[in-house]
PDB file of C-alpha atoms and ligand atoms in Angstrom:
ATOM      1  CA  UNK A 626       0.214   0.185   0.023  1.00  0.00           C
ATOM      2  CA  UNK A 627       1.348   3.635  -0.892  1.00  0.00           C
ATOM      3  CA  UNK A 628       1.397   5.983   1.786  1.00  0.00           C
ATOM      4  CA  UNK A 629      -1.047   8.168  -0.239  1.00  0.00           C
ATOM      5  CA  UNK A 630      -3.419   5.006   0.302  1.00  0.00           C
ATOM      6  CA  UNK A 631      -2.512   4.441   3.888  1.00  0.00           C
ATOM      7  CA  UNK A 632      -3.347   8.056   4.464  1.00  0.00           C
ATOM      8  CA  UNK A 633      -6.647   8.034   2.820  1.00  0.00           C
ATOM      9  CA  UNK A 634      -7.559   5.061   4.481  1.00  0.00           C
ATOM     10  CA  UNK A 635      -7.009   6.191   7.958  1.00  0.00           C
ATOM     11  CA  UNK A 636      -9.014   9.383   7.049  1.00  0.00           C
ATOM     12  CA  UNK A 637     -11.854   7.387   5.752  1.00  0.00           C
ATOM     13  CA  UNK A 638     -11.653   5.029   9.338  1.00  0.00           C
ATOM     14  CA  UNK A 639     -11.344   8.110  11.751  1.00  0.00           C
ATOM     15  CA  UNK A 640     -13.764  10.476   9.940  1.00  0.00           C
ATOM     16  CA  UNK A 641     -16.274   7.860   8.333  1.00  0.00           C
ATOM     17  CA  UNK A 642     -18.124   9.558   5.376  1.00  0.00           C
ATOM     18  CA  UNK A 643     -21.871   9.873   4.953  1.00  0.00           C
ATOM     19  CA  UNK A 644     -22.135   6.859   2.696  1.00  0.00           C
ATOM     20  CA  UNK A 645     -25.477   6.188   1.290  1.00  0.00           C
ATOM     21  CA  UNK A 646     -26.334   2.667  -0.098  1.00  0.00           C
ATOM     22  CA  UNK A 647     -28.984   2.534  -3.093  1.00  0.00           C
ATOM     23  CA  UNK A 648     -30.027   0.451  -5.913  1.00  0.00           C
ATOM     24  CA  UNK A 649     -27.556   1.002  -9.020  1.00  0.00           C
ATOM     25  CA  UNK A 650     -28.611   2.985 -11.946  1.00  0.00           C
ATOM     26  CA  UNK A 651     -27.762   2.944 -15.607  1.00  0.00           C
ATOM     27  CA  UNK A 652     -25.744   6.173 -15.056  1.00  0.00           C
ATOM     28  CA  UNK A 653     -23.614   4.431 -12.472  1.00  0.00           C
ATOM     29  CA  UNK A 654     -22.077   1.882 -14.785  1.00  0.00           C
ATOM     30  CA  UNK A 655     -19.364   3.614 -15.787  1.00  0.00           C
ATOM     31  CA  UNK A 656     -18.331   4.583 -12.466  1.00  0.00           C
ATOM     32  CA  UNK A 657     -18.647   0.861 -11.230  1.00  0.00           C
ATOM     33  CA  UNK A 658     -16.765  -0.338 -14.281  1.00  0.00           C
ATOM     34  CA  UNK A 659     -13.925   1.837 -13.402  1.00  0.00           C
ATOM     35  CA  UNK A 660     -13.873   0.810  -9.680  1.00  0.00           C
ATOM     36  CA  UNK A 661     -13.772  -2.826 -10.786  1.00  0.00           C
ATOM     37  CA  UNK A 662     -10.906  -2.403 -12.951  1.00  0.00           C
ATOM     38  CA  UNK A 663      -8.482  -0.997 -10.167  1.00  0.00           C
ATOM     39  CA  UNK A 664      -9.935  -3.994  -7.789  1.00  0.00           C
ATOM     40  CA  UNK A 665     -10.046  -6.741 -10.159  1.00  0.00           C
ATOM     41  CA  UNK A 666      -6.612  -6.901 -11.634  1.00  0.00           C
ATOM     42  CA  UNK A 667      -4.625 -10.159 -12.592  1.00  0.00           C
ATOM     43  CA  UNK A 668      -3.484 -10.191  -9.086  1.00  0.00           C
ATOM     44  CA  UNK A 669      -6.794 -10.607  -7.643  1.00  0.00           C
ATOM     45  CA  UNK A 670      -8.187 -12.486 -10.886  1.00  0.00           C
ATOM     46  CA  UNK A 671      -5.575 -15.172 -11.723  1.00  0.00           C
ATOM     47  CA  UNK A 672      -7.884 -17.293 -13.814  1.00  0.00           C
ATOM     48  CA  UNK A 673      -9.490 -16.294 -17.064  1.00  0.00           C
ATOM     49  CA  UNK A 674     -12.641 -17.999 -15.966  1.00  0.00           C
ATOM     50  CA  UNK A 675     -14.210 -14.753 -13.980  1.00  0.00           C
ATOM     51  CA  UNK A 676     -13.303 -11.621 -15.867  1.00  0.00           C
ATOM     52  CA  UNK A 677     -14.119  -8.449 -15.210  1.00  0.00           C
ATOM     53  CA  UNK A 678     -15.630  -6.881 -18.532  1.00  0.00           C
ATOM     54  CA  UNK A 679     -17.982  -4.199 -19.417  1.00  0.00           C
ATOM     55  CA  UNK A 680     -20.287  -6.551 -21.236  1.00  0.00           C
ATOM     56  CA  UNK A 681     -20.717  -8.674 -18.075  1.00  0.00           C
ATOM     57  CA  UNK A 682     -21.468  -5.649 -15.999  1.00  0.00           C
ATOM     58  CA  UNK A 683     -23.880  -4.434 -18.439  1.00  0.00           C
ATOM     59  CA  UNK A 684     -25.638  -8.026 -18.950  1.00  0.00           C
ATOM     60  CA  UNK A 685     -26.012  -8.476 -15.310  1.00  0.00           C
ATOM     61  CA  UNK A 686     -27.355  -4.776 -14.615  1.00  0.00           C
ATOM     62  CA  UNK A 687     -29.804  -5.689 -17.652  1.00  0.00           C
ATOM     63  CA  UNK A 688     -30.947  -8.908 -15.650  1.00  0.00           C
ATOM     64  CA  UNK A 689     -30.665  -8.280 -12.174  1.00  0.00           C
ATOM     65  CA  UNK A 690     -30.417  -4.492 -11.667  1.00  0.00           C
ATOM     66  CA  UNK A 691     -32.820  -4.876  -8.426  1.00  0.00           C
ATOM     67  CA  UNK A 692     -30.068  -6.700  -6.844  1.00  0.00           C
ATOM     68  CA  UNK A 693     -27.135  -4.292  -7.991  1.00  0.00           C
ATOM     69  CA  UNK A 694     -26.212  -2.068  -5.109  1.00  0.00           C
ATOM     70  CA  UNK A 695     -23.979   1.076  -5.078  1.00  0.00           C
ATOM     71  CA  UNK A 696     -22.220   2.990  -1.815  1.00  0.00           C
ATOM     72  CA  UNK A 697     -21.949   6.533  -2.562  1.00  0.00           C
ATOM     73  CA  UNK A 698     -19.926   9.247  -0.787  1.00  0.00           C
ATOM     74  CA  UNK A 699     -19.731  12.708  -1.908  1.00  0.00           C
ATOM     75  CA  UNK A 700     -21.508  11.842  -5.436  1.00  0.00           C
ATOM     76  CA  UNK A 701     -19.011   9.216  -5.784  1.00  0.00           C
ATOM     77  CA  UNK A 702     -19.249   5.435  -6.207  1.00  0.00           C
ATOM     78  CA  UNK A 703     -16.926   4.294  -3.606  1.00  0.00           C
ATOM     79  CA  UNK A 704     -18.174   0.386  -3.458  1.00  0.00           C
ATOM     80  CA  UNK A 705     -20.655  -1.874  -5.150  1.00  0.00           C
ATOM     81  CA  UNK A 706     -22.103  -5.258  -4.722  1.00  0.00           C
ATOM     82  CA  UNK A 707     -23.811  -7.374  -7.877  1.00  0.00           C
ATOM     83  CA  UNK A 708     -26.006 -10.413  -7.142  1.00  0.00           C
ATOM     84  CA  UNK A 709     -28.471 -12.301  -8.998  1.00  0.00           C
ATOM     85  CA  UNK A 710     -31.155 -14.686  -8.559  1.00  0.00           C
ATOM     86  CA  UNK A 711     -30.461 -18.216  -9.568  1.00  0.00           C
ATOM     87  CA  UNK A 712     -32.896 -20.896 -10.339  1.00  0.00           C
ATOM     88  CA  UNK A 713     -31.902 -24.634 -11.143  1.00  0.00           C
ATOM     89  CA  UNK A 714     -34.038 -26.363 -13.524  1.00  0.00           C
ATOM     90  CA  UNK A 715     -35.790 -29.465 -11.585  1.00  0.00           C
ATOM     91  CA  UNK A 716     -34.554 -27.915  -8.025  1.00  0.00           C
ATOM     92  CA  UNK A 717     -37.259 -25.806  -6.247  1.00  0.00           C
ATOM     93  CA  UNK A 718     -34.784 -23.810  -4.333  1.00  0.00           C
ATOM     94  CA  UNK A 719     -33.539 -20.458  -5.494  1.00  0.00           C
ATOM     95  CA  UNK A 720     -30.129 -19.296  -5.048  1.00  0.00           C
ATOM     96  CA  UNK A 721     -28.862 -15.842  -4.370  1.00  0.00           C
ATOM     97  CA  UNK A 722     -25.780 -15.788  -6.128  1.00  0.00           C
ATOM     98  CA  UNK A 723     -23.109 -12.879  -5.072  1.00  0.00           C
ATOM     99  CA  UNK A 724     -21.041 -12.050  -8.213  1.00  0.00           C
ATOM    100  CA  UNK A 725     -19.291  -9.329  -7.532  1.00  0.00           C
ATOM    101  CA  UNK A 726     -18.425  -7.019  -4.399  1.00  0.00           C
ATOM    102  CA  UNK A 727     -15.860  -4.324  -4.392  1.00  0.00           C
ATOM    103  CA  UNK A 728     -14.844  -1.419  -2.292  1.00  0.00           C
ATOM    104  CA  UNK A 729     -12.442   1.592  -3.163  1.00  0.00           C
ATOM    105  CA  UNK A 730      -9.336   0.961  -0.975  1.00  0.00           C
ATOM    106  CA  UNK A 731      -9.877   4.205   0.542  1.00  0.00           C
ATOM    107  CA  UNK A 732     -12.847   2.822   2.509  1.00  0.00           C
ATOM    108  CA  UNK A 733     -11.833  -0.310   3.157  1.00  0.00           C
ATOM    109  CA  UNK A 734     -12.505  -1.810   6.861  1.00  0.00           C
ATOM    110  CA  UNK A 735     -15.060   0.977   7.276  1.00  0.00           C
ATOM    111  CA  UNK A 736     -17.752  -1.489   7.410  1.00  0.00           C
ATOM    112  CA  UNK A 737     -19.061  -0.739   3.952  1.00  0.00           C
ATOM    113  CA  UNK A 738     -19.097  -4.102   2.506  1.00  0.00           C
ATOM    114  CA  UNK A 739     -20.637  -5.330   4.926  1.00  0.00           C
ATOM    115  CA  UNK A 740     -23.711  -2.868   4.762  1.00  0.00           C
ATOM    116  CA  UNK A 741     -24.037  -3.972   1.028  1.00  0.00           C
ATOM    117  CA  UNK A 742     -23.651  -7.668   1.677  1.00  0.00           C
ATOM    118  CA  UNK A 743     -26.518  -7.080   4.674  1.00  0.00           C
ATOM    119  CA  UNK A 744     -28.858  -5.275   2.103  1.00  0.00           C
ATOM    120  CA  UNK A 745     -28.281  -7.755  -0.554  1.00  0.00           C
ATOM    121  CA  UNK A 746     -29.208 -10.378   1.895  1.00  0.00           C
ATOM    122  CA  UNK A 747     -32.406  -8.985   2.636  1.00  0.00           C
ATOM    123  CA  UNK A 748     -33.227  -8.513  -1.281  1.00  0.00           C
ATOM    124  CA  UNK A 749     -32.409 -12.199  -1.944  1.00  0.00           C
ATOM    125  CA  UNK A 750     -34.358 -13.182   0.994  1.00  0.00           C
ATOM    126  CA  UNK A 751     -37.238 -11.209  -0.325  1.00  0.00           C
ATOM    127  CA  UNK A 752     -37.037 -12.978  -3.724  1.00  0.00           C
ATOM    128  CA  UNK A 753     -37.275 -16.264  -1.778  1.00  0.00           C
ATOM    129  CA  UNK A 754     -33.673 -17.433  -2.241  1.00  0.00           C
ATOM    130  CA  UNK A 755     -32.930 -20.192   0.603  1.00  0.00           C
ATOM    131  CA  UNK A 756     -29.094 -20.118  -0.108  1.00  0.00           C
ATOM    132  CA  UNK A 757     -26.417 -17.540  -0.727  1.00  0.00           C
ATOM    133  CA  UNK A 758     -23.546 -18.190  -2.861  1.00  0.00           C
ATOM    134  CA  UNK A 759     -20.150 -16.540  -3.169  1.00  0.00           C
ATOM    135  CA  UNK A 760     -16.838 -17.778  -5.046  1.00  0.00           C
ATOM    136  CA  UNK A 761     -13.444 -16.129  -4.825  1.00  0.00           C
ATOM    137  CA  UNK A 762      -9.570 -17.198  -5.507  1.00  0.00           C
ATOM    138  CA  UNK A 763      -8.310 -19.469  -3.004  1.00  0.00           C
ATOM    139  CA  UNK A 764      -5.428 -16.379  -2.496  1.00  0.00           C
ATOM    140  CA  UNK A 765      -7.768 -13.586  -1.898  1.00  0.00           C
ATOM    141  CA  UNK A 766      -7.079 -13.714   1.479  1.00  0.00           C
ATOM    142  CA  UNK A 767      -9.062 -10.244   2.758  1.00  0.00           C
ATOM    143  CA  UNK A 768     -12.298 -11.372   0.834  1.00  0.00           C
ATOM    144  CA  UNK A 769     -12.206 -14.883   2.384  1.00  0.00           C
ATOM    145  CA  UNK A 770     -11.520 -13.005   5.552  1.00  0.00           C
ATOM    146  CA  UNK A 771     -14.545 -10.911   4.970  1.00  0.00           C
ATOM    147  CA  UNK A 772     -16.908 -14.048   3.718  1.00  0.00           C
ATOM    148  CA  UNK A 773     -15.905 -16.022   6.750  1.00  0.00           C
ATOM    149  CA  UNK A 774     -16.689 -12.907   9.280  1.00  0.00           C
ATOM    150  CA  UNK A 775     -19.861 -12.664   7.574  1.00  0.00           C
ATOM    151  CA  UNK A 776     -21.261 -16.035   7.913  1.00  0.00           C
ATOM    152  CA  UNK A 777     -20.334 -17.911   4.656  1.00  0.00           C
ATOM    153  CA  UNK A 778     -18.884 -21.449   5.126  1.00  0.00           C
ATOM    154  CA  UNK A 779     -19.072 -24.742   3.766  1.00  0.00           C
ATOM    155  CA  UNK A 780     -16.299 -24.148   1.707  1.00  0.00           C
ATOM    156  CA  UNK A 781     -15.719 -26.261  -1.528  1.00  0.00           C
ATOM    157  CA  UNK A 782     -12.738 -26.577  -3.553  1.00  0.00           C
ATOM    158  CA  UNK A 783     -13.093 -26.230  -7.175  1.00  0.00           C
ATOM    159  CA  UNK A 784     -10.264 -27.207  -9.685  1.00  0.00           C
ATOM    160  CA  UNK A 785      -9.901 -25.404 -12.928  1.00  0.00           C
ATOM    161  CA  UNK A 786      -8.067 -27.302 -15.864  1.00  0.00           C
ATOM    162  CA  UNK A 787      -7.193 -26.354 -19.160  1.00  0.00           C
ATOM    163  CA  UNK A 788      -5.615 -27.526 -22.131  1.00  0.00           C
ATOM    164  CA  UNK A 789      -3.606 -25.824 -24.956  1.00  0.00           C
ATOM    165  CA  UNK A 790      -5.734 -26.568 -28.041  1.00  0.00           C
ATOM    166  CA  UNK A 791      -2.492 -25.190 -30.422  1.00  0.00           C
ATOM    167  CA  UNK A 792      -1.342 -28.784 -30.436  1.00  0.00           C
ATOM    168  CA  UNK A 793      -4.519 -30.354 -31.447  1.00  0.00           C
ATOM    169  CA  UNK A 794      -4.667 -31.671 -35.196  1.00  0.00           C
ATOM    170  CA  UNK A 795      -7.835 -30.027 -36.113  1.00  0.00           C
ATOM    171  CA  UNK A 796      -6.382 -26.671 -34.993  1.00  0.00           C
ATOM    172  CA  UNK A 797      -3.214 -27.154 -36.965  1.00  0.00           C
ATOM    173  CA  UNK A 798      -5.468 -28.186 -39.806  1.00  0.00           C
ATOM    174  CA  UNK A 799      -7.510 -24.823 -39.441  1.00  0.00           C
ATOM    175  CA  UNK A 800      -4.422 -22.608 -39.394  1.00  0.00           C
ATOM    176  CA  UNK A 801      -2.733 -24.527 -42.468  1.00  0.00           C
ATOM    177  CA  UNK A 802      -6.183 -23.865 -44.498  1.00  0.00           C
ATOM    178  CA  UNK A 803      -6.288 -20.244 -43.258  1.00  0.00           C
ATOM    179  CA  UNK A 804      -2.753 -19.582 -44.270  1.00  0.00           C
ATOM    180  CA  UNK A 805      -3.031 -21.230 -47.864  1.00  0.00           C
ATOM    181  CA  UNK A 806      -6.635 -19.433 -48.585  1.00  0.00           C
ATOM    182  CA  UNK A 807      -4.451 -16.122 -47.565  1.00  0.00           C
ATOM    183  CA  UNK A 808      -1.316 -17.388 -49.928  1.00  0.00           C
ATOM    184  CA  UNK A 809      -4.374 -17.612 -52.774  1.00  0.00           C
TER     185      UNK A 809
HETATM  186  C1  COA B 179     -13.177  -8.183   0.343  1.00  0.00           C
HETATM  187  C2  COA B 179     -13.855  -6.436   0.755  1.00  0.00           C
HETATM  188  C3  COA B 179     -15.083  -6.661  -0.321  1.00  0.00           C
HETATM  189  C4  COA B 179     -13.779  -6.267   2.158  1.00  0.00           C
HETATM  190  O1  COA B 179     -14.275  -5.031   2.198  1.00  0.00           O
HETATM  191  P1  COA B 179     -14.368  -4.101   3.293  1.00  0.00           P
HETATM  192  O2  COA B 179     -15.523  -3.012   3.242  1.00  0.00           O
HETATM  193  O3  COA B 179     -12.982  -3.567   3.968  1.00  0.00           O
HETATM  194  O4  COA B 179     -14.816  -4.676   4.596  1.00  0.00           O
HETATM  195  P2  COA B 179     -15.762  -4.468   6.065  1.00  0.00           P
HETATM  196  O5  COA B 179     -15.275  -3.176   6.509  1.00  0.00           O
HETATM  197  O6  COA B 179     -17.222  -4.642   5.913  1.00  0.00           O
HETATM  198  O7  COA B 179     -15.182  -5.867   7.031  1.00  0.00           O
HETATM  199  C5  COA B 179     -16.241  -6.554   7.529  1.00  0.00           C
HETATM  200  C6  COA B 179     -15.169  -7.397   8.399  1.00  0.00           C
HETATM  201  O8  COA B 179     -14.452  -8.383   7.583  1.00  0.00           O
HETATM  202  C7  COA B 179     -13.075  -8.674   7.869  1.00  0.00           C
HETATM  203  N1  COA B 179     -12.046  -8.589   6.879  1.00  0.00           N
HETATM  204  C8  COA B 179     -12.250  -7.413   5.829  1.00  0.00           C
HETATM  205  N2  COA B 179     -11.027  -7.084   5.183  1.00  0.00           N
HETATM  206  C9  COA B 179     -10.371  -7.751   5.699  1.00  0.00           C
HETATM  207  C10 COA B 179      -8.739  -8.014   5.762  1.00  0.00           C
HETATM  208  N3  COA B 179      -8.496  -7.661   4.439  1.00  0.00           N
HETATM  209  N4  COA B 179      -8.179  -8.963   6.300  1.00  0.00           N
HETATM  210  C11 COA B 179      -8.599  -9.556   7.396  1.00  0.00           C
HETATM  211  N5  COA B 179     -10.204  -9.161   7.840  1.00  0.00           N
HETATM  212  C12 COA B 179     -10.941  -8.328   7.045  1.00  0.00           C
HETATM  213  C13 COA B 179     -13.007  -8.041   9.238  1.00  0.00           C
HETATM  214  O9  COA B 179     -13.427  -9.135  10.171  1.00  0.00           O
HETATM  215  C14 COA B 179     -13.813  -6.883   9.176  1.00  0.00           C
HETATM  216  O10 COA B 179     -14.291  -6.353  10.645  1.00  0.00           O
HETATM  217  P3  COA B 179     -13.385  -5.157  11.101  1.00  0.00           P
HETATM  218  O11 COA B 179     -12.982  -4.298  10.310  1.00  0.00           O
HETATM  219  O12 COA B 179     -14.251  -4.794  12.510  1.00  0.00           O
HETATM  220  O13 COA B 179     -12.101  -6.181  11.636  1.00  0.00           O
HETATM  221  C15 COA B 179     -12.540  -5.482   0.092  1.00  0.00           C
HETATM  222  O14 COA B 179     -11.577  -5.869   0.646  1.00  0.00           O
HETATM  223  C16 COA B 179     -12.593  -5.575  -1.316  1.00  0.00           C
HETATM  224  O15 COA B 179     -13.111  -4.819  -2.157  1.00  0.00           O
HETATM  225  N6  COA B 179     -11.532  -6.429  -2.042  1.00  0.00           N
HETATM  226  C17 COA B 179     -11.116  -6.523  -3.097  1.00  0.00           C
HETATM  227  C18 COA B 179     -12.251  -6.953  -4.301  1.00  0.00           C
HETATM  228  C19 COA B 179     -12.621  -8.518  -3.821  1.00  0.00           C
HETATM  229  O16 COA B 179     -11.776  -9.298  -3.695  1.00  0.00           O
HETATM  230  N7  COA B 179     -13.876  -8.833  -3.913  1.00  0.00           N
HETATM  231  C20 COA B 179     -14.693 -10.031  -3.104  1.00  0.00           C
HETATM  232  C21 COA B 179     -14.745 -10.963  -4.330  1.00  0.00           C
HETATM  233  S1  COA B 179     -15.899 -10.730  -5.497  1.00  0.00           S
END
């Protein structure tokens, strides 16, 4: 953490700003996206399976805006939580999936994520969710500490595997075909 970040974090902790939590609106998308870009870096998202991009944000907002919240201080978005209700075929249970949660580093440990999570939990319950789910990288220690402190448990390990398709005969064949069609 830089000296500037430390200073601003101390300031945020000592004088908690007037933070308002409200439903996310269309106009908030650029600010939420920008904050997410600062937080969800390759360090925090080491796999490609979860990527923070505009399309995902817009799609989530489009389908589930009622379960997307932002925290605002001095007319600035300083945190967000994006969730969606999930129903599985042949399963009567509804799940509340916490997809993305992010807090501006200057406002960390001021309880803003807790407030966002509490409100999202209420929204999920109002929509008949019986289980709330969240996932994060195993090395994201601060998020894991936060989720465990907030009542999440029953942790399950999930392994991602990958294969480089460049060595696949079909891939090589396709590349050859592309090269020869360009040469014609
Ligand atoms: C994880 C994150 C959302 C927590 O936000 P926050 O606003 O700082 O959380 P809160 O202030 O509500 O913390 C509540 C409690 O969680 C625990 N906690 C939060 N951050 C912690 C950390 N870095 N280390 C240890 N415990 C932590 C503490 O018990 C804390 O209570 P305390 O401050 O009284 O000790 C924030 O660090 C963040 O935005 N991280 C980057 C994005 C991310 O990883 N998101 C999650 C996956 S989508």
